[in-house]
mmCIF file of C-alpha atoms in Angstrom:
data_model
loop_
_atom_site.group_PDB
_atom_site.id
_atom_site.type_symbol
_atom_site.label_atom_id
_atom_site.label_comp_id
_atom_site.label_asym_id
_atom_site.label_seq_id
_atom_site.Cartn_x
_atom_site.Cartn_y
_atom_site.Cartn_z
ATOM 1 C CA UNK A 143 -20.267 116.716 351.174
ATOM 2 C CA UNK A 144 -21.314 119.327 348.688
ATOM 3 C CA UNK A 145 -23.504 122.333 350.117
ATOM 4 C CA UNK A 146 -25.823 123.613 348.100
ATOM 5 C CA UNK A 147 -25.232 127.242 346.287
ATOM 6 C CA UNK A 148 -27.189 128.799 348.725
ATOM 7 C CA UNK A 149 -25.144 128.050 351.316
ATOM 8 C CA UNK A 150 -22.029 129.375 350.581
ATOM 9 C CA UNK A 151 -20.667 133.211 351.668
ATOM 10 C CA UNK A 152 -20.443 135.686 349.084
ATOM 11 C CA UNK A 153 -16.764 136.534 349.022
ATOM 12 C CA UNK A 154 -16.257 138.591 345.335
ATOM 13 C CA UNK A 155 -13.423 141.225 347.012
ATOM 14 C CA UNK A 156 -11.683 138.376 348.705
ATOM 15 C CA UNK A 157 -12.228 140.186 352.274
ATOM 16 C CA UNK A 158 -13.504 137.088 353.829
ATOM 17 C CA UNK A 159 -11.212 134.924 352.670
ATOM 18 C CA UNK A 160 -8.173 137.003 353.916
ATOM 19 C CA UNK A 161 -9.582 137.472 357.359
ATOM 20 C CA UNK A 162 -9.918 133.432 357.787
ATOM 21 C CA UNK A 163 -6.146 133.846 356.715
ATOM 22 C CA UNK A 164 -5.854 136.196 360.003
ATOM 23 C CA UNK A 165 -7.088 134.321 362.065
ATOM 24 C CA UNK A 166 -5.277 130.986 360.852
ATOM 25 C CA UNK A 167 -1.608 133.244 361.516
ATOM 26 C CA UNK A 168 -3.023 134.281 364.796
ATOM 27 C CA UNK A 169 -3.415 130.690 366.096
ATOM 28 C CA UNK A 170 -0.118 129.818 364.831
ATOM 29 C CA UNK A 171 -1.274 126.291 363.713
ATOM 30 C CA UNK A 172 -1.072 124.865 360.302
ATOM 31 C CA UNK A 173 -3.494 124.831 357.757
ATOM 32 C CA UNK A 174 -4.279 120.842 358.423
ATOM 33 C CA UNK A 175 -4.433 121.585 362.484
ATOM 34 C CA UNK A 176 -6.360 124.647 361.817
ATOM 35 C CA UNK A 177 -9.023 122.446 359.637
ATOM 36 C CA UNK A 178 -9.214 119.872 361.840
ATOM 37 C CA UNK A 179 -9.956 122.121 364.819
ATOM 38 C CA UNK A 180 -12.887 123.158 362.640
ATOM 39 C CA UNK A 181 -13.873 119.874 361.448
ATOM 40 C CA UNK A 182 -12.975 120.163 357.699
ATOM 41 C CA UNK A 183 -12.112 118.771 355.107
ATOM 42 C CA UNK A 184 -8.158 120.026 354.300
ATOM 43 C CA UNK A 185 -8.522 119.870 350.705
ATOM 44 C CA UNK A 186 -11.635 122.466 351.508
ATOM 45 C CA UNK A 187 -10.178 124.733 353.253
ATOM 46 C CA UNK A 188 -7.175 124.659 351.110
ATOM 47 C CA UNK A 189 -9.189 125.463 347.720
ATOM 48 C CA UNK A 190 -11.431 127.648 350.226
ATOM 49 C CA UNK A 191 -8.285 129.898 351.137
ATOM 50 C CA UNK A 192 -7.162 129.599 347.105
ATOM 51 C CA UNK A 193 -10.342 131.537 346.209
ATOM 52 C CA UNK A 194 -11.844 128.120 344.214
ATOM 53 C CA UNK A 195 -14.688 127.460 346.519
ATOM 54 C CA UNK A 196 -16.465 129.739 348.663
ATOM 55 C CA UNK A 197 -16.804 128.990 352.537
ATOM 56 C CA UNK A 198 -20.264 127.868 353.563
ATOM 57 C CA UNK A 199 -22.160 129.963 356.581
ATOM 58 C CA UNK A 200 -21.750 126.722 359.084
ATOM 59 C CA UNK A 201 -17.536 126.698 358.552
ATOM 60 C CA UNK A 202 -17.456 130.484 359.200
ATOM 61 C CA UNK A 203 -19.491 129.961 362.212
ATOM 62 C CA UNK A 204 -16.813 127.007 363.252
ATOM 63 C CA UNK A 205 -13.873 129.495 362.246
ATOM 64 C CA UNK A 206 -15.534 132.307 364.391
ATOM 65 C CA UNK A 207 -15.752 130.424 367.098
ATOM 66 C CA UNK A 208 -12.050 128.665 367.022
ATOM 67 C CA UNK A 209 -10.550 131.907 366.647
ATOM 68 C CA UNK A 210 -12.552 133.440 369.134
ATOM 69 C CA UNK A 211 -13.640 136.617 366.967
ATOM 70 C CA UNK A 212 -16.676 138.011 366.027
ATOM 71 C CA UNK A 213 -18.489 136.303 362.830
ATOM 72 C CA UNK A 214 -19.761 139.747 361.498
ATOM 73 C CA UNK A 215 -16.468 140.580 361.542
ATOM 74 C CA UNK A 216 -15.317 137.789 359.509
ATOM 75 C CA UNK A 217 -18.646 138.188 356.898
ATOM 76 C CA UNK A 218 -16.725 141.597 356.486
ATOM 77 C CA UNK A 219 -18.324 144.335 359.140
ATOM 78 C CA UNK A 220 -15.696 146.876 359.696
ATOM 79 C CA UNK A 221 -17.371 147.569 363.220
ATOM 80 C CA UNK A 222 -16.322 144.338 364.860
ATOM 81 C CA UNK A 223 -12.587 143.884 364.410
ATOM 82 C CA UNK A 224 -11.494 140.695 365.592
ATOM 83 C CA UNK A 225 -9.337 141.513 368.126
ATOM 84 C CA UNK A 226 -6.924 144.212 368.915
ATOM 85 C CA UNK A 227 -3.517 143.610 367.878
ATOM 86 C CA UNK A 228 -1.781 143.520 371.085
ATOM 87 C CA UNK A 229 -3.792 140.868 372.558
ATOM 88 C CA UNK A 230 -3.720 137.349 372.262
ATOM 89 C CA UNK A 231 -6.530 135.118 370.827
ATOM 90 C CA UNK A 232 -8.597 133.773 373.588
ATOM 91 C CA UNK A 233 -7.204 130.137 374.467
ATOM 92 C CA UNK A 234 -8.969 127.331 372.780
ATOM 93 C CA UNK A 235 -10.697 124.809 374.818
ATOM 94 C CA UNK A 236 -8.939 121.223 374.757
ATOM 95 C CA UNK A 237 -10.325 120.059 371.216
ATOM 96 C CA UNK A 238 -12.609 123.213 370.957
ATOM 97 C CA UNK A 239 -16.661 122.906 371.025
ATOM 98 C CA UNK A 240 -17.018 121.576 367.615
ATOM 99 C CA UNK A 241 -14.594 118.591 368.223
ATOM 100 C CA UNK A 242 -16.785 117.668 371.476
ATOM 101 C CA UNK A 243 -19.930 117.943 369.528
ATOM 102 C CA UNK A 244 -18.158 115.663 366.987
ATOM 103 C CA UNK A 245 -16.660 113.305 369.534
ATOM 104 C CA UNK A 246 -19.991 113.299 371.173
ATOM 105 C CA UNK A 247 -22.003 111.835 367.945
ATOM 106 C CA UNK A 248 -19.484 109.467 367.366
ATOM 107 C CA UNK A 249 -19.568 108.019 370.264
ATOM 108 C CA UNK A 250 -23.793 108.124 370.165
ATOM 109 C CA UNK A 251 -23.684 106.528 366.918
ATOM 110 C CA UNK A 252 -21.754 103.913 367.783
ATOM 111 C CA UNK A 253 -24.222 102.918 370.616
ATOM 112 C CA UNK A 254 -27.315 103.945 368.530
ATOM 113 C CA UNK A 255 -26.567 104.626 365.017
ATOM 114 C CA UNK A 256 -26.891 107.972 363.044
ATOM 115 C CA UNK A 257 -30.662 107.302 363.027
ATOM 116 C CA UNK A 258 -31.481 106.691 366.418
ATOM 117 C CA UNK A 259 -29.597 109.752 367.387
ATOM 118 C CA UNK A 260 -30.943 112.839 367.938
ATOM 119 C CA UNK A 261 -29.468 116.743 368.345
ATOM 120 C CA UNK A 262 -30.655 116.745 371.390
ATOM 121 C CA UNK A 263 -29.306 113.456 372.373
ATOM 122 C CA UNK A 264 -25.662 114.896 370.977
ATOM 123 C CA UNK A 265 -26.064 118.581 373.454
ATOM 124 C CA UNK A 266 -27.031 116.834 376.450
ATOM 125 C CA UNK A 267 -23.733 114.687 376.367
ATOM 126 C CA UNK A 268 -21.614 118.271 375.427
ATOM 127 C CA UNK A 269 -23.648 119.693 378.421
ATOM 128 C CA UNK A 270 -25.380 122.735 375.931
ATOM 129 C CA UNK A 271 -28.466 123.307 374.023
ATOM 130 C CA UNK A 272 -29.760 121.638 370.766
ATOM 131 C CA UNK A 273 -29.203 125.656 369.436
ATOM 132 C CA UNK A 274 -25.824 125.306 370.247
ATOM 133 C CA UNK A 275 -25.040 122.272 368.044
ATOM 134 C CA UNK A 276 -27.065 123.413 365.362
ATOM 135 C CA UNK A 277 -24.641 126.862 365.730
ATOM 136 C CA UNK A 278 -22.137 125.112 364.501
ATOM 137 C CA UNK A 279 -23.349 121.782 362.417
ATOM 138 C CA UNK A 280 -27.260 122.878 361.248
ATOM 139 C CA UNK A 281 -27.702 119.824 359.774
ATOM 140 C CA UNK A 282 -27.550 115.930 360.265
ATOM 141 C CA UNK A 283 -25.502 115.054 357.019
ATOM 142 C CA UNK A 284 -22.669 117.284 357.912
ATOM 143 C CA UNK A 285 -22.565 116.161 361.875
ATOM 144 C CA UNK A 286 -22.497 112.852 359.976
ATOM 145 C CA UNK A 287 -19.506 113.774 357.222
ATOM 146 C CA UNK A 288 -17.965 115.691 360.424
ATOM 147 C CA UNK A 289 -17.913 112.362 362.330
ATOM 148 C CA UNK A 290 -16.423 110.341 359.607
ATOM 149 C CA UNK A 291 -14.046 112.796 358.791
ATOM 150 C CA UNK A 292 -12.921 113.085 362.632
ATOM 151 C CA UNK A 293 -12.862 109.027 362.345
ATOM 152 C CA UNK A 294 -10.345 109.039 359.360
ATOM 153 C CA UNK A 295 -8.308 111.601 360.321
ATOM 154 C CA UNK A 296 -7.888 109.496 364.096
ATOM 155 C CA UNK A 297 -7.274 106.569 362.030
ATOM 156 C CA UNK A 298 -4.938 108.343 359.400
ATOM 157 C CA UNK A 299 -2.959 109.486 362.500
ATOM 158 C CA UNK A 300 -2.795 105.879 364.047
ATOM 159 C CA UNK A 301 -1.056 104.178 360.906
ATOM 160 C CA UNK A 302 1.295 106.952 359.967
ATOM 161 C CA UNK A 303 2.400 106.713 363.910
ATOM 162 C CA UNK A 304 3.348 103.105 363.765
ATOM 163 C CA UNK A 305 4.543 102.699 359.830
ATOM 164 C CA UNK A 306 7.346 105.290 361.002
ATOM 165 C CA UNK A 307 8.156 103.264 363.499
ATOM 166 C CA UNK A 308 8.467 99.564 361.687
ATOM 167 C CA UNK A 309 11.270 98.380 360.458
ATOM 168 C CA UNK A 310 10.020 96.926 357.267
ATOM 169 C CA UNK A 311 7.119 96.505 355.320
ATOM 170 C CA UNK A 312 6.263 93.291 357.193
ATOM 171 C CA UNK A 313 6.103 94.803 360.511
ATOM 172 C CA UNK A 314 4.252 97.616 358.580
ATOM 173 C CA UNK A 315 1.382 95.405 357.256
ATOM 174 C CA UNK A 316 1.077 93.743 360.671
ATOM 175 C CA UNK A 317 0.966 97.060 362.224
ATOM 176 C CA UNK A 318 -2.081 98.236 360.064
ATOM 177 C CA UNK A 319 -3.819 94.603 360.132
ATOM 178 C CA UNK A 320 -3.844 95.170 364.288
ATOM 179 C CA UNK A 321 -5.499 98.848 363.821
ATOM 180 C CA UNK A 322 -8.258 97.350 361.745
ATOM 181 C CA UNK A 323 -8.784 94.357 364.090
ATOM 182 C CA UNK A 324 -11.563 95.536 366.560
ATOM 183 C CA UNK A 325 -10.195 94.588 370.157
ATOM 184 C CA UNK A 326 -10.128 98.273 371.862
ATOM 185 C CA UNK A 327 -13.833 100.225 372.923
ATOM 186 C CA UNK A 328 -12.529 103.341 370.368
ATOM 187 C CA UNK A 329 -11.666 100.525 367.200
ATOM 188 C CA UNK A 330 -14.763 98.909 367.553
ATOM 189 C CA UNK A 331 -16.638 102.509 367.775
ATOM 190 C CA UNK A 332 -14.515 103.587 364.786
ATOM 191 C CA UNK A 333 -16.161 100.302 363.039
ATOM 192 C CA UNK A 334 -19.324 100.549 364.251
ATOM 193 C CA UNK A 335 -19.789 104.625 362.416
ATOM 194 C CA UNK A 336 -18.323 102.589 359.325
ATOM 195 C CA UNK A 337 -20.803 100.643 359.182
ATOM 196 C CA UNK A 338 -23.743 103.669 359.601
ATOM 197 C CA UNK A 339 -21.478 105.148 356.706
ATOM 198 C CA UNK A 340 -21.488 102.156 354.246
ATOM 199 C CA UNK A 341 -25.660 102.144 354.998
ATOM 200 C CA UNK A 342 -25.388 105.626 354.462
ATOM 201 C CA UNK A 343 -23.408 105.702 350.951
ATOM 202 C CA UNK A 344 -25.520 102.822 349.437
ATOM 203 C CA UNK A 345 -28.263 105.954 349.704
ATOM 204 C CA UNK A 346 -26.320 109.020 349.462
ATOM 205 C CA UNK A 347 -24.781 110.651 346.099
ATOM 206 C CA UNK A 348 -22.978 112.612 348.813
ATOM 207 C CA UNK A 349 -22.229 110.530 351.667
ATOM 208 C CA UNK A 350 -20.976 107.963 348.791
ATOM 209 C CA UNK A 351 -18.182 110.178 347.420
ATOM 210 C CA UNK A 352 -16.948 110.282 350.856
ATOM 211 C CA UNK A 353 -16.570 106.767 351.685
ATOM 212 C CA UNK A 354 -14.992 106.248 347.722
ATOM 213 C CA UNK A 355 -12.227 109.095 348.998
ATOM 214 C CA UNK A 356 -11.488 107.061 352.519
ATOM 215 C CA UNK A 357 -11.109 103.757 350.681
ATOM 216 C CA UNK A 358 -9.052 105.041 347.867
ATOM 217 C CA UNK A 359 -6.999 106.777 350.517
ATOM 218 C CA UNK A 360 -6.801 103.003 352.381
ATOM 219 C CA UNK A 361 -6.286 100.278 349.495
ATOM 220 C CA UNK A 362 -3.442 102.717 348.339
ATOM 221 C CA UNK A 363 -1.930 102.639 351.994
ATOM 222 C CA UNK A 364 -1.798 98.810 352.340
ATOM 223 C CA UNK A 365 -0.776 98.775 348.253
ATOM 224 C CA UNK A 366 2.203 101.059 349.024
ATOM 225 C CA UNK A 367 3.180 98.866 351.946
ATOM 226 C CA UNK A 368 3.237 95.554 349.732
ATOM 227 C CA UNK A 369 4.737 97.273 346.712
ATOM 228 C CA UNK A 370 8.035 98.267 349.265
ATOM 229 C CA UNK A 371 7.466 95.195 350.872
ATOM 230 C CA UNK A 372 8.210 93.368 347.237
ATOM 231 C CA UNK A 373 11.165 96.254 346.928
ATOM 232 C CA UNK A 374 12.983 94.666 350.298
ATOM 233 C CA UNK A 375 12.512 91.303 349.587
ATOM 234 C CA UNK A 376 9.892 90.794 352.510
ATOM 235 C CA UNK A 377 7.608 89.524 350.238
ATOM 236 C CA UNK A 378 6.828 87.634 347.209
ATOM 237 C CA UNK A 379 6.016 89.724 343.569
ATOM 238 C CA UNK A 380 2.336 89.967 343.382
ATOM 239 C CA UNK A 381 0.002 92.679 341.983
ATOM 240 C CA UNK A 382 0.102 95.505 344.813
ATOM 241 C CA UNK A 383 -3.142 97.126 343.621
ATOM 242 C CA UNK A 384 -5.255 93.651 343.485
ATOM 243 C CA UNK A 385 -3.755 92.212 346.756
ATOM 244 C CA UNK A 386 -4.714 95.414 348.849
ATOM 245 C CA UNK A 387 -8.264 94.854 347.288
ATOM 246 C CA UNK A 388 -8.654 91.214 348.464
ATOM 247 C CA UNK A 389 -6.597 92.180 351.838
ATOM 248 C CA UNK A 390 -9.099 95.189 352.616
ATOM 249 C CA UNK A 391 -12.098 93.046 351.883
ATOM 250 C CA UNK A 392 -11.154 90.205 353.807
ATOM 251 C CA UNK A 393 -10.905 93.255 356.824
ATOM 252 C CA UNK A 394 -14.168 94.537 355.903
ATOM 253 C CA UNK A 395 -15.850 90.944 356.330
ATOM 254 C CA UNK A 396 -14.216 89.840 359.040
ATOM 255 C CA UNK A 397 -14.378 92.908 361.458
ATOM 256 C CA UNK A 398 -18.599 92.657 360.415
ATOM 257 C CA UNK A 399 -18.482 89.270 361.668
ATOM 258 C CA UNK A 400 -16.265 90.266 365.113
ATOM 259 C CA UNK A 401 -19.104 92.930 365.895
ATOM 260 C CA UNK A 402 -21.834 90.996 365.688
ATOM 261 C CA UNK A 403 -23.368 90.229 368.858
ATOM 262 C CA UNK A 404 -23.660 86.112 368.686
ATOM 263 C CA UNK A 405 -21.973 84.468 371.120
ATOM 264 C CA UNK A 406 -20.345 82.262 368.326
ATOM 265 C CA UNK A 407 -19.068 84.803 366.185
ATOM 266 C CA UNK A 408 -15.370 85.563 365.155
ATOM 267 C CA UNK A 409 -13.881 87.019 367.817
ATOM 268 C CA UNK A 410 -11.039 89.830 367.515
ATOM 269 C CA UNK A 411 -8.030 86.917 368.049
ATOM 270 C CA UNK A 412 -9.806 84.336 365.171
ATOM 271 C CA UNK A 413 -9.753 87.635 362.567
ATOM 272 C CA UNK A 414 -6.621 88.643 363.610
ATOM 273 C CA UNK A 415 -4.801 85.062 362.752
ATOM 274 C CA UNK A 416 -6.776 84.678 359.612
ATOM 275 C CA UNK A 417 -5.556 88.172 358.587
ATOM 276 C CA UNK A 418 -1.719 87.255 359.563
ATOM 277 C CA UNK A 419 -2.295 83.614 357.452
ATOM 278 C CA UNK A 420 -3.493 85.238 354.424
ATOM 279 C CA UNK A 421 -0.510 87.401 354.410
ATOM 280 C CA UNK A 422 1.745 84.403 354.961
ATOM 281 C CA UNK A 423 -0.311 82.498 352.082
ATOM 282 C CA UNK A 424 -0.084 85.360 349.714
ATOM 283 C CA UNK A 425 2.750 86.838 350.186
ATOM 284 C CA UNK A 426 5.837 85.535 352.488
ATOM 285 C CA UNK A 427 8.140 84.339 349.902
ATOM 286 C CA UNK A 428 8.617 80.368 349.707
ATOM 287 C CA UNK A 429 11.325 78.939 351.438
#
């Protein structure tokens, strides 16, 4: 999401922006680790660090608190260094705080949904103060962007893991049709804040552009897979683009009607066979 003008750090010298590169090289991590630790957005950080976009206040709070220096020193006071050079950054709790408060709401959301959850709901499960959560996310729309983001990122992690490990596109497509199928507690949390998001992007300008940039990111996953599944002969020419559409629909539907509460809905084994037949309809070559 977009913050508004007012948000953002004033950064004209540049001083800001190379002391967030200080702290990055003290941690040692990559950019991408470095913005997930502080629940970001990569692309942000990256045209944050070019000097296209200007941090907001809330991600130099995050970035203060990851690298474990002082935020005055970061807005640019030359009173508070960071640290001194011959000590090491203070050790970063597993995750950090802002991944538990992020962890935390997805977790409520999934029980509750974004609505029915409350900051203080969110501190009492991270064990600190509605102040504290508000420290680093001060409002709802970006705990909510931070929890989809976290979501994606998990789930970005998950396919990449096992498409390295197939040994075709077959096993590939099966391998991202049994992440989407909602069998585990964490996939059916993952689809339960999907479905707060879609509520949330048929209202949101903002929340929208985010769930546009997750689905072009997906289609064009499962439409790379066919297209080098057509390359090795694993399946039958179609239209890569088109089939990924009708494929990532069918997913959508389906894993609505698995977490529905009915005792005679589709259940996660009845999606995940109509999944496998509509790839052996659509695309297994004939004969």
């Amino acid at each position: 999401m977009d913050d508004a003008p007012g948000d953002r750090v004033t950064d004209d010298t540049g001083d800001v922006t190379d002391r967030v590169r200080q702290v990055i090289s003290r941690l040692g991590c990559s950019h991408r680790e470095f913005a997930r630790r502080i629940v970001m957005d990569p692309s942000k950080l990256s045209r944050s660090l070019g000097g296209t976009r200007r941090f907001t206040l809330a991600e130099i709070v995050r970035i203060a608190d990851i690298g474990a220096v002082d935020t005055g020193w970061l807005l640019g006071a030359p009173a508070r260094p960071a640290a001194s050079p011959d000590r090491e950054p203070a050790a970063v709790p597993e995750g950090g705080r802002p991944l538990q408060i992020v962890r935390e709401t997805v977790r409520l959301i999934a029980v509750h949904g974004f609505h029915g959850v409350r900051v203080a709901d969110i501190a009492a499960a991270c064990g600190t103060s509605p102040a504290a959560v508000h420290y680093h996310f001060p409002g709802r729309d970006e705990l909510l962007e931070a929890a989809v983001r976290w979501c994606m990122d998990e789930d970005t992690e998950r396919r990449a893991a096992g498409l390295a490990e197939a040994p075709d596109a077959g096993a590939e497509l099966r391998h991202l049709i049994a992440l989407q199928t909602p069998r585990t507690e964490q996939q059916r949390r993952q689809w339960l804040v999907w479905l707060d998001l879609w509520a949330q992007a048929a209202r949101s300008t903002a929340v929208g552009r985010l769930h546009e940039h997750y689905y072009r990111q997906w289609r064009s996953t499962v439409a790379d897979v066919v297209r080098r599944g057509i390359d090795q002969g694993v399946f039958r020419a179609v239209d890569p683009e088109f089939t990924a559409l009708r494929l990532t629909a069918l997913i959508d539907g389906l894993a609505t009607q698995v977490l529905a509460t009915a005792p005679d809905s589709t259940g996660p084994d009845t999606m995940h066979a109509a999944l496998l037949a509509f790839v052996e309809s659509e695309l297994t070559p004939a004969g």
